[in-house]
XYZ file of C-alpha atoms in Angstrom:
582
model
C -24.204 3.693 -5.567
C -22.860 3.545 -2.256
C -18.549 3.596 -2.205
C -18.373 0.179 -0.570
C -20.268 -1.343 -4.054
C -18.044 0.974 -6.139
C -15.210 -0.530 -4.094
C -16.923 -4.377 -4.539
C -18.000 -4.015 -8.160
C -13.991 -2.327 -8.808
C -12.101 -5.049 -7.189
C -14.409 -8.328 -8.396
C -13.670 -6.455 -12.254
C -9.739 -6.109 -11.167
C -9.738 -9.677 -9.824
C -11.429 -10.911 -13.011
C -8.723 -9.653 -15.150
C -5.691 -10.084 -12.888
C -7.193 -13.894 -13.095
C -7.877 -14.274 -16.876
C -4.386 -12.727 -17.996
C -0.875 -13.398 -17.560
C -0.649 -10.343 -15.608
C 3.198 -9.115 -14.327
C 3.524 -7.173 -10.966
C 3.791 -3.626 -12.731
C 0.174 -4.905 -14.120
C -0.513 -5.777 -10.852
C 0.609 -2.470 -9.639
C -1.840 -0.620 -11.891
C -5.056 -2.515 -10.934
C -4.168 -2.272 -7.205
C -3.458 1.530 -7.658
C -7.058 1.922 -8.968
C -8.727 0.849 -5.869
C -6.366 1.483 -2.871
C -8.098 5.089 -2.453
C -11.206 3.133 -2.059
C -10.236 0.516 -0.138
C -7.979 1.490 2.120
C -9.680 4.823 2.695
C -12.855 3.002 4.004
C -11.074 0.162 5.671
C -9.218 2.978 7.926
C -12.651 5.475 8.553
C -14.445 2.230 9.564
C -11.895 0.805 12.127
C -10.299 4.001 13.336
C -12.606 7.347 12.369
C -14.970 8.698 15.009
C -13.825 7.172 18.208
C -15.635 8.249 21.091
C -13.911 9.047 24.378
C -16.761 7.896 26.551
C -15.469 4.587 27.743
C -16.340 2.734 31.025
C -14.160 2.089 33.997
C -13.737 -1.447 34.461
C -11.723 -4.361 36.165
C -10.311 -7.090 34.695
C -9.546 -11.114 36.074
C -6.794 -11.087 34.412
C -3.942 -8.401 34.020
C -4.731 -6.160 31.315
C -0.949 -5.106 30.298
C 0.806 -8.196 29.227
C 1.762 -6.220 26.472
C 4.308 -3.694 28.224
C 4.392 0.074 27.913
C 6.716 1.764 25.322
C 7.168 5.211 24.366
C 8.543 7.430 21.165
C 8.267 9.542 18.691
C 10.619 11.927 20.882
C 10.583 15.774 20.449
C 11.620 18.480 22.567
C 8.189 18.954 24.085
C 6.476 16.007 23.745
C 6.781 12.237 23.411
C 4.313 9.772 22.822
C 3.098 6.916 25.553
C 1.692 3.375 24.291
C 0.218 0.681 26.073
C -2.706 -1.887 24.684
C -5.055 -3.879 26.646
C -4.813 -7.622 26.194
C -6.052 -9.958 28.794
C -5.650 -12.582 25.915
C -3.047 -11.169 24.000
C -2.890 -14.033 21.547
C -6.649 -14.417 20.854
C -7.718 -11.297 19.892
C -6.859 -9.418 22.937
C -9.718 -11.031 24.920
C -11.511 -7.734 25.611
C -14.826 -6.433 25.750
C -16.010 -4.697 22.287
C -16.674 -1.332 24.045
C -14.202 1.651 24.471
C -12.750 1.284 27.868
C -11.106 4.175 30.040
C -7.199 4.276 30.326
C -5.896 6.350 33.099
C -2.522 7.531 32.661
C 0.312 9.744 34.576
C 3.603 11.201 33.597
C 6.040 11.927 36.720
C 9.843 13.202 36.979
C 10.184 10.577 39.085
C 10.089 6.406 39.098
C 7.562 6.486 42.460
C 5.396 9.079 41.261
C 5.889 11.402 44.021
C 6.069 14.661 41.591
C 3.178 14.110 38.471
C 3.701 16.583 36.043
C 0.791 15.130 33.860
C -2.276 12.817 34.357
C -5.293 11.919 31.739
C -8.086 9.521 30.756
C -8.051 7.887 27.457
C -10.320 5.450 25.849
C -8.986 2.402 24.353
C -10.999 1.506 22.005
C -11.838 -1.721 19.954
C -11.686 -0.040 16.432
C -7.989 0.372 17.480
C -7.455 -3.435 19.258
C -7.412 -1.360 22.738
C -4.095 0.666 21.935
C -3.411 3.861 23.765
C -1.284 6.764 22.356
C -1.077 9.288 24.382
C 0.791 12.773 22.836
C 1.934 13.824 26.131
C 2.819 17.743 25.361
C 3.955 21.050 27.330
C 6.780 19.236 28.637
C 10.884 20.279 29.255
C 13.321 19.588 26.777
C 16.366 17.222 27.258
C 14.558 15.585 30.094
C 13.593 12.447 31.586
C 10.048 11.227 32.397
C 8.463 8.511 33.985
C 5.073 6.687 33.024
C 2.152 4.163 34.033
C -1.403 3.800 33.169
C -4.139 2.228 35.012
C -7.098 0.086 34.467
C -9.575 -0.714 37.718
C -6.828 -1.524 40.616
C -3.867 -2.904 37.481
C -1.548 -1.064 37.019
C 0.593 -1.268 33.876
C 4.956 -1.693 34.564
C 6.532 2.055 34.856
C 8.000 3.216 31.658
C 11.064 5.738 31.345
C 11.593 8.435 28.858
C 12.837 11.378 27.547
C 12.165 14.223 25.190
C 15.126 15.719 22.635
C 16.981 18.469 23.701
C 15.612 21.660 21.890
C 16.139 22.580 17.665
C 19.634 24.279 17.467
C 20.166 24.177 21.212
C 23.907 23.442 21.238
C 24.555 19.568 22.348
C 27.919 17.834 23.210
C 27.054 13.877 23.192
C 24.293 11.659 21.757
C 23.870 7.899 22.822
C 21.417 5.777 21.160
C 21.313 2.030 19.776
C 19.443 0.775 16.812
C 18.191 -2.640 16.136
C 16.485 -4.414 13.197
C 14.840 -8.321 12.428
C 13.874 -9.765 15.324
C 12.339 -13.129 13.974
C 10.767 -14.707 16.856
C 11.252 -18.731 16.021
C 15.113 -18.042 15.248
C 16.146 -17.088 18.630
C 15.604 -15.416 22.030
C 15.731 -11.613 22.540
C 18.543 -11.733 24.856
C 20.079 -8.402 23.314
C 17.256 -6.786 24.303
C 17.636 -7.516 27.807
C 21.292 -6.052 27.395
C 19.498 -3.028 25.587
C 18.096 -1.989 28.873
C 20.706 -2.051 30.810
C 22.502 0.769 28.412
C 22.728 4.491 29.322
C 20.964 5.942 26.063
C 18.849 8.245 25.100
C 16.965 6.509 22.229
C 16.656 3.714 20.164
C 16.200 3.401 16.714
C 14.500 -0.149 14.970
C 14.876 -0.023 11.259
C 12.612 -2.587 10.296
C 11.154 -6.289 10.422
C 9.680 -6.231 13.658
C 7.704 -9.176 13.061
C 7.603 -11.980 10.599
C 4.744 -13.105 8.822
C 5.427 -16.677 8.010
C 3.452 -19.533 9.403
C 4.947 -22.122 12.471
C 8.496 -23.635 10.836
C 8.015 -22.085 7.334
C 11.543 -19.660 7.644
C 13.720 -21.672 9.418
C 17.092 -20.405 10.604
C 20.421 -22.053 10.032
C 21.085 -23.499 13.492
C 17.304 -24.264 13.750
C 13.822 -22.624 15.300
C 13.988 -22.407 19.344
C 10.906 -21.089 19.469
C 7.151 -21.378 17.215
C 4.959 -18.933 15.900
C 1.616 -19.175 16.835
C -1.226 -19.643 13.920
C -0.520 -19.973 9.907
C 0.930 -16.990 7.527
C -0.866 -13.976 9.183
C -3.435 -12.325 6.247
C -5.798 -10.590 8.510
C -6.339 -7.385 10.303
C -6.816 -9.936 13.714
C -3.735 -12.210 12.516
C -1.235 -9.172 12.710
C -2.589 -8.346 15.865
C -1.763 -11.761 17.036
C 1.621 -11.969 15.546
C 2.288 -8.757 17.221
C 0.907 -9.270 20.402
C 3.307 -12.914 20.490
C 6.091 -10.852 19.473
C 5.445 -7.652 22.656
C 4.802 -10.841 24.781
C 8.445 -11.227 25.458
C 9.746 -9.933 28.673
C 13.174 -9.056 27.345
C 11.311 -6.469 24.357
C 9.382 -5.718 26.655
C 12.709 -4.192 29.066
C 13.745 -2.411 26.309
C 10.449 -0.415 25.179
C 10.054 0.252 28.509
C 13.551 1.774 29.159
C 14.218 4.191 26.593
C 12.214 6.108 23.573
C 12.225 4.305 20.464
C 12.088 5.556 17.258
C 10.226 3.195 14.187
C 10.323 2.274 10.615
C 9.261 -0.719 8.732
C 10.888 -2.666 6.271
C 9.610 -5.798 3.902
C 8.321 -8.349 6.908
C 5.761 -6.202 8.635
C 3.201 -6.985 5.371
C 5.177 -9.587 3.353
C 8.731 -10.331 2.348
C 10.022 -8.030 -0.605
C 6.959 -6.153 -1.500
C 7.596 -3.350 -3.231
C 4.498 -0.225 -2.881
C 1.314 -2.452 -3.641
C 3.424 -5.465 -5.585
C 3.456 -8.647 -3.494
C 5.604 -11.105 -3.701
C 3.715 -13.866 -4.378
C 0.967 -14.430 -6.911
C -2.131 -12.522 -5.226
C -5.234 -11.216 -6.345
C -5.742 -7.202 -6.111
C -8.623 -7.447 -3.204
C -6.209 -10.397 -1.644
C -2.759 -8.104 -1.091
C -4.773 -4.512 -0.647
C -6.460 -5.964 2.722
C -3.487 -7.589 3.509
C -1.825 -4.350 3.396
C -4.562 -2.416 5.573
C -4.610 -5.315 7.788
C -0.801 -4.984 8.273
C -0.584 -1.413 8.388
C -3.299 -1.090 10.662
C -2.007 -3.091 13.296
C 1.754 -1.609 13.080
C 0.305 1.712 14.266
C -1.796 0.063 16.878
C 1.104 -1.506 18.197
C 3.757 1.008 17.750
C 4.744 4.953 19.904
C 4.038 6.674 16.991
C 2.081 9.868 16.555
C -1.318 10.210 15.026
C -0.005 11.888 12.360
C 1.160 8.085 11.253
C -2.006 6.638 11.474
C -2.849 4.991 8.031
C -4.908 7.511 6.273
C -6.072 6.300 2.600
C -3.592 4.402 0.339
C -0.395 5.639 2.496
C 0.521 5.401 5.952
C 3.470 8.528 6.667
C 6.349 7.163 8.145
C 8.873 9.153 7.091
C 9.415 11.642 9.093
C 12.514 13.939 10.855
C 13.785 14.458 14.286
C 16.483 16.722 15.648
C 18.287 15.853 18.040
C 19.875 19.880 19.087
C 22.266 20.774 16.938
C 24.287 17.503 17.107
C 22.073 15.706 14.730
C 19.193 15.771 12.244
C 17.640 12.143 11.966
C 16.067 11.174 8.566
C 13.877 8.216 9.057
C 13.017 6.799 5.482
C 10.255 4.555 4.230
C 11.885 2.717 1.435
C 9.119 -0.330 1.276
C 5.988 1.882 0.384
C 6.737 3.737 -2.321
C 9.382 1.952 -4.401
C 9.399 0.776 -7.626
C 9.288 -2.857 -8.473
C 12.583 -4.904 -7.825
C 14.495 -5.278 -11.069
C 15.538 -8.184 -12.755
C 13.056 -10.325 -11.002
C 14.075 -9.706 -7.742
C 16.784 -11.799 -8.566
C 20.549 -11.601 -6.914
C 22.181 -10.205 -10.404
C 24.522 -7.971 -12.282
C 23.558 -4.883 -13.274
C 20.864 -4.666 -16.364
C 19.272 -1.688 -18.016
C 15.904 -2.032 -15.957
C 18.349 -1.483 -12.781
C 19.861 1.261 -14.128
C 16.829 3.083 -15.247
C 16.872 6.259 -13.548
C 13.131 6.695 -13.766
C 12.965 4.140 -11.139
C 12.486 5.062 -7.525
C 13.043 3.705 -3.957
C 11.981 6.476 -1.992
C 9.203 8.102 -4.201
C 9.266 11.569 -5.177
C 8.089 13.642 -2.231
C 9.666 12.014 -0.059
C 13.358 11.698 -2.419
C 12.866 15.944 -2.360
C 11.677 15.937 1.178
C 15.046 14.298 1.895
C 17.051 16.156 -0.394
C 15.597 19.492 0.787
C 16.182 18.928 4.523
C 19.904 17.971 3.321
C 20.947 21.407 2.132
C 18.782 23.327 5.009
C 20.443 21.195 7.494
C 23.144 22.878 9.973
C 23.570 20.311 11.971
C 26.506 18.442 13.356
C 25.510 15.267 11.671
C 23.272 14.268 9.174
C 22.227 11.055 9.609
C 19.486 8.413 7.908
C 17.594 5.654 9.716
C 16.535 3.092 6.986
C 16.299 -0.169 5.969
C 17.935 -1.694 2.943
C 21.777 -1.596 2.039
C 22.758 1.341 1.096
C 26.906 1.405 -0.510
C 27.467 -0.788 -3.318
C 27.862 -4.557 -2.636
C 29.323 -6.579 -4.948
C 29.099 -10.754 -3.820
C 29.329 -12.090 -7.200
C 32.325 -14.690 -7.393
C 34.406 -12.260 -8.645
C 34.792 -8.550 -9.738
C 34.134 -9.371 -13.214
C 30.749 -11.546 -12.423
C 29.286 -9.257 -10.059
C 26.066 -9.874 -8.400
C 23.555 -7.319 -6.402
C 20.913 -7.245 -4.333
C 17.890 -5.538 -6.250
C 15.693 -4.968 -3.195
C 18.752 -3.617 -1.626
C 20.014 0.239 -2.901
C 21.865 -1.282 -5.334
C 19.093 -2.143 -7.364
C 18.138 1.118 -8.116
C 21.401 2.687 -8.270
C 20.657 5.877 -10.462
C 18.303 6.843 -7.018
C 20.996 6.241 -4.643
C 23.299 8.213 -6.821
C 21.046 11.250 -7.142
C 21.342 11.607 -3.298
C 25.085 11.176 -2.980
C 25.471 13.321 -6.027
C 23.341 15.977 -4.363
C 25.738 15.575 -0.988
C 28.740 15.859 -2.669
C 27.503 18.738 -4.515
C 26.949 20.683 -1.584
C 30.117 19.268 0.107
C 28.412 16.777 2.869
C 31.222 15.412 4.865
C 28.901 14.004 7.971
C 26.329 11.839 6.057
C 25.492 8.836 7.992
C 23.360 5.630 7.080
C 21.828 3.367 9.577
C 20.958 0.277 8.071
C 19.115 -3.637 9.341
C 17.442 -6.144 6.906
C 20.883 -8.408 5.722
C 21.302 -9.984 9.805
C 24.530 -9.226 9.818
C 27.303 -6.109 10.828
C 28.919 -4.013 8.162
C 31.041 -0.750 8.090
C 31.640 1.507 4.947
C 32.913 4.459 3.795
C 30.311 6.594 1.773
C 31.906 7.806 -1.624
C 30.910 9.943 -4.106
C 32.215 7.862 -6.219
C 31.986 3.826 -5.145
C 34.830 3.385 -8.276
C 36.800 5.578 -6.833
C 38.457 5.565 -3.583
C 40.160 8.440 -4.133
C 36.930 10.140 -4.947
C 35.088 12.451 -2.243
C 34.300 10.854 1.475
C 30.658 11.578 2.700
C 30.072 9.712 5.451
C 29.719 6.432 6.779
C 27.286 3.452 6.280
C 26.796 1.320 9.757
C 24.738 -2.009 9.049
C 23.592 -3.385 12.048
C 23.163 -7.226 12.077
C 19.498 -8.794 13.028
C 18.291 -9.214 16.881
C 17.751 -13.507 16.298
C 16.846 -13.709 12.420
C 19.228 -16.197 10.939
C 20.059 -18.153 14.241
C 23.157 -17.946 16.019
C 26.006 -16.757 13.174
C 29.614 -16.676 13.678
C 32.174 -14.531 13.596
C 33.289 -15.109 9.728
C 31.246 -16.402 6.751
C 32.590 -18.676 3.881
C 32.099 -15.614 1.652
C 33.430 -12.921 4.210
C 37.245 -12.471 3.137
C 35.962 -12.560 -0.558
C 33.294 -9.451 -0.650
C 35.190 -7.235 1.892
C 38.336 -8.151 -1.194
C 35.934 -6.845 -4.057
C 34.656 -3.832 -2.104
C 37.480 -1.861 -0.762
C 35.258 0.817 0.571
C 33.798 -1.844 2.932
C 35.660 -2.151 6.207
C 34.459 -4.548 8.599
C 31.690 -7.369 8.666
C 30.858 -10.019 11.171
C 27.710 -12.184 11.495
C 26.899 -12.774 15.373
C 23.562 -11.226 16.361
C 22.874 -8.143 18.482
C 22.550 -4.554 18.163
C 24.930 -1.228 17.630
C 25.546 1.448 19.842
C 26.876 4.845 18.612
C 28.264 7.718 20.558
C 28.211 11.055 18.979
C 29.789 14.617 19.592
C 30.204 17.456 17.757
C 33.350 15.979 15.626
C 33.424 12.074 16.384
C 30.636 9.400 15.502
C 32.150 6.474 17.261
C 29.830 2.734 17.043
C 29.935 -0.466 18.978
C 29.027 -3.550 17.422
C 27.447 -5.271 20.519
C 27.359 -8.992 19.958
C 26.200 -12.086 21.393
C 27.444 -15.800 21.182
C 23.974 -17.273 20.660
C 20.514 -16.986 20.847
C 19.909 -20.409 20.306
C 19.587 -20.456 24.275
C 19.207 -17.908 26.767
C 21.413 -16.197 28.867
C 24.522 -14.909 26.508
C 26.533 -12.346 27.195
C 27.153 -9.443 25.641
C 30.578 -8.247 23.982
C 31.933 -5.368 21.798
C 32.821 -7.030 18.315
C 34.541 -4.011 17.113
C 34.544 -0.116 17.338
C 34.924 1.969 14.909
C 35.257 6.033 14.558
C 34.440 8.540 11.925
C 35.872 11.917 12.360
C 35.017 13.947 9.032
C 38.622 14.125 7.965
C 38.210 12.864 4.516
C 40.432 9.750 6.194
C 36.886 7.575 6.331
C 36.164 4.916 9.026
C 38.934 3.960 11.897
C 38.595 0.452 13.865
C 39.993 1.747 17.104
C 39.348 -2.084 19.397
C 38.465 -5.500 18.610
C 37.814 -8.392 20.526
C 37.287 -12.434 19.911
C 33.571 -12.920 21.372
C 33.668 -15.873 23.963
C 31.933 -19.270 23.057
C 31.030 -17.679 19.480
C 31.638 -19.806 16.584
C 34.663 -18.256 14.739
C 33.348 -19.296 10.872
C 30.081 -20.882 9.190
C 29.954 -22.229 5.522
C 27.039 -19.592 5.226
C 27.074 -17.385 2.274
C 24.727 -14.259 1.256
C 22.366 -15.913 -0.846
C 21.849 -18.131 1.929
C 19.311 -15.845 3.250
C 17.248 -15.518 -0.116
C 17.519 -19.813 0.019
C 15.830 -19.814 3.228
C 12.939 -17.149 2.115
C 12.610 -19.056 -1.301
C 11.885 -22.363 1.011
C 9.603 -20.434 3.346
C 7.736 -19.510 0.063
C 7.594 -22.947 -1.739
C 6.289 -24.155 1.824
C 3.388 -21.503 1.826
C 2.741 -22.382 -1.668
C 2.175 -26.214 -1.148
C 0.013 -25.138 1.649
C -2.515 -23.027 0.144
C -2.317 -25.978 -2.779
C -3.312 -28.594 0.164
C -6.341 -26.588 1.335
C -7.549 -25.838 -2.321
């Protein structure tokens, strides 16, 4: 028997008894865990294994690279250059099914006068067209300029830059991260600020693209703009969702101006799933292609190495970069191996299932692969790019009726606490958390301890608020005086969208929170919320300016569970649709 029937006769056998029981997610789990060897190994070795370089030279009608050029993945000596073909970016791509040939040129220059590097690469169909190129051999701590060519097009010039060398002894780091970016909610208009930055990378932590249908998430001061097709499901939906996404100009800028560095969060599959647990009611064959789809078309459309290419159940994201001696980066995957959500996902006190310590968010190898790199680590800072929330958040109505977050760290608290019990034990004073997914700015002190202030300061948690998810914000929330009152280790919060900026040296971490007005409209400008500093002085976070943002809306009746509300409606939309077509 062939594997494709072993994978057919496993999943119709799965399905049969996912559909004739009352079966929970961690049932769910099981069943899915049983075939996603299968599955997902033969979905990936028939769309991406044994690509051919042959490809032809050819010319297009219509400009091949609406899609921009982006590089990443940043080391040393190397950094990786993307592109994808797309003459019809949101059918398909509109190209031929053959491999076609790529030509591509690195140059220390932005006219190409001095080409360090040049290549041919076949874009091929199995991979939508993408192109990553692992551009190698080069200089450390030094910036490069890129292009490729199809026929007579040729794509917009790219800039980059590789990492200054391991250990090599560094002075100042400037980089911005960014997170949610849901295209109906607003216009990228930070991005277009992005670019005009003087950085060396860029971090995005997650939510690059939503997966709802036109009008199913809608933000609080309304959609500006509409996705295009229903609730993506397939491999050629994410491509399209993507491809809508990369379409904007002001993304575009921003790829195209500095190295970026990715993660996913939730939104890239399906809100709040949780390893191969979906949020909705799905059968086993339903959510597992749903997953290959989705993970599939995140590499095609990412700068990541092929080292990240999904490669049976898993797809490695997590992975480590050095930035000299200044920094080590951490970039975590806390989506693909976590445990179910406790308490039914549900905003809620604390409960024995979310204080089960045999529940994890990071999974084991990568919780030790963390852990390990901690105590090795001699650098400067120590710093993790994730996703979720990472101090404790109480935004019950009160101290004594506290409410969490369980997709957030908080929900699996006795995970969180084996990491900041293992920094503390080896005396980590320059732990640092980048964090998206809540759309909105935060600053915290990292304890040892969060019921203790007096207790041991490791670092600093920065929460960046979303790119457009949740529409324009304000300045205050309804809830804002009352959460930053019932966590004293939380020091700042504001809700206007945007991205952060940090500048780092050997003994300060200082970050911007850039913010906009709106993005309701185009055309806002760009302001500095607040700045804070960290210094490693066991004195914690410093606000050293602050500013009123012009034509921003000082408060909103808006509340935290606001943004659950709005999912929950999204959801109860889906669900009447797939009702109406059954």
């Amino acid at each position: 028997m062939t594997e494709k029937r072993v994978m057919d006769d496993l999943i119709r056998r799965l399905n049969e008894e996912t559909l004739q029981k009352d079966v929970d997610r961690r049932g769910f789990l099981q069943g899915a865990g049983k075939i996603a060897g299968i599955s997902l190994g033969i979905a990936v070795a028939q769309s991406m294994g044994g690509i051919s370089v042959e490809a032809q030279e050819e010319e297009f009608e219509t400009y091949p690279f609406t899609l921009g050029v982006a590089s990443g993945d940043p080391l040393s000596d190397s950094v990786v250059l993307w592109t994808r073909l797309a003459v019809d970016p949101l059918n398909g791509g509109g190209m031929p099914e053959r491999n076609i040939a790529v030509k591509w040129e690195l140059a220390r220059d932005a006219h190409f006068r001095d080409i360090v590097q040049r290549g041919t690469e076949a874009a091929s169909p199995q991979l939508g067209h993408s192109i990553h190129i692992e551009a190698e051999n080069l200089e450390a701590d030094t910036v490069y300029y890129y292009r490729f060519k199809v026929g007579k097009d040729f794509s917009p010039v790219g800039k980059t830059k590789t990492l200054p060398r391991n250990n090599e002894a560094v002075t100042s780091l400037s980089f911005a991260f960014a997170s949610c970016q849901q295209y109906e909610h607003g216009y990228y208009t930070a991005y277009k600020h992005m670019a005009k930055e003087d950085l060396d990378l860029v971090f995005h932590l997650g939510d690059y693209i939503y997966e709802y249908g036109p009008n199913e998430y809608v933000a609080a001061t309304g959609n500006v703009r509409t996705h295009k097709g229903p609730e993506i499901m397939t491999l050629e939906d994410y491509r399209n969702r993507h491809a809508q996404y990369r379409s904007d100009k002001d993304l575009q800028s921003a790829h195209a101006a500095f190295p970026w560095v990715v993660t996913w969060d939730d939104h890239e599959v399906e809100n709040n799933y949780a390893d191969m647990i979906p949020e909705k009611d799905q059968s086993v064959e339903a959510f597992v292609n749903r997953r290959i789809a989705a993970y599939q078309a995140y590499y095609e459309h990412m700068p990541l190495r092929k080292s990240s290419m999904p490669h049976g159940p898993d797809m490695q994201l997590y992975r480590n970069f050095s930035y000299g001696n200044l920094a080590n980066f951490y970039v975590l995957d806390t989506r693909q191996y976590r445990s179910d959500q406790a308490n039914g996902d549900k905003s809620s006190p604390q409960t024995e299932e979310s204080l089960d310590p045999s529940r994890t968010l990071l999974g084991d190898k990568q919780e030790q692969w963390l852990l390990g790199n901690l105590v090795q680590s001699q650098a400067h800072w120590n710093v993790l790019a994730q996703q979720i929330f990472f101090a404790k958040r109480n935004y019950g109505p009160s101290p004594e009726e506290p409410r969490y977050s369980m997709d957030s760290w908080d929900g699996y608290t006795p995970a969180r606490q084996r990491i900041t019990d293992y920094a503390s034990s080896i005396d980590v004073d320059n732990l640092i958390v980048l964090t998206g997914d809540v759309h909105a700015n935060w600053a915290s002190n990292l304890l040892a301890d969060f019921d203790d202030l007096k207790s041991q300061v490791l670092g600093a948690e920065f929460v960046g608020t979303s790119i457009t998810s949740g529409g324009n914000g304000a300045d205050k929330r309804a809830d804002t005086d009352r959460i930053l009152e019932q966590n004293d280790h939380i020091k700042f919060f504001n809700d206007y969208r945007g991205y952060v900026r940090c500048e780092v040296t050997p003994t300060q971490w200082r970050t911007d929170y850039r913010v906009l007005p709106f993005v309701s409209k185009p055309g806002a400008d760009i302001s500095t919320r607040a700045s804070f500093i960290y210094e490693k002085d066991q004195a914690g976070l410093k606000e050293v300016s602050a500013t009123i943002v012009p034509e921003g809306k000082q408060s909103s009746s808006e509340v935290e569970d606001d943004r659950h509300i709005a999912h929950d409606r999204a959801n109860k939309k889906q669900s009447k649709k797939e009702k109406q077509l059954n």
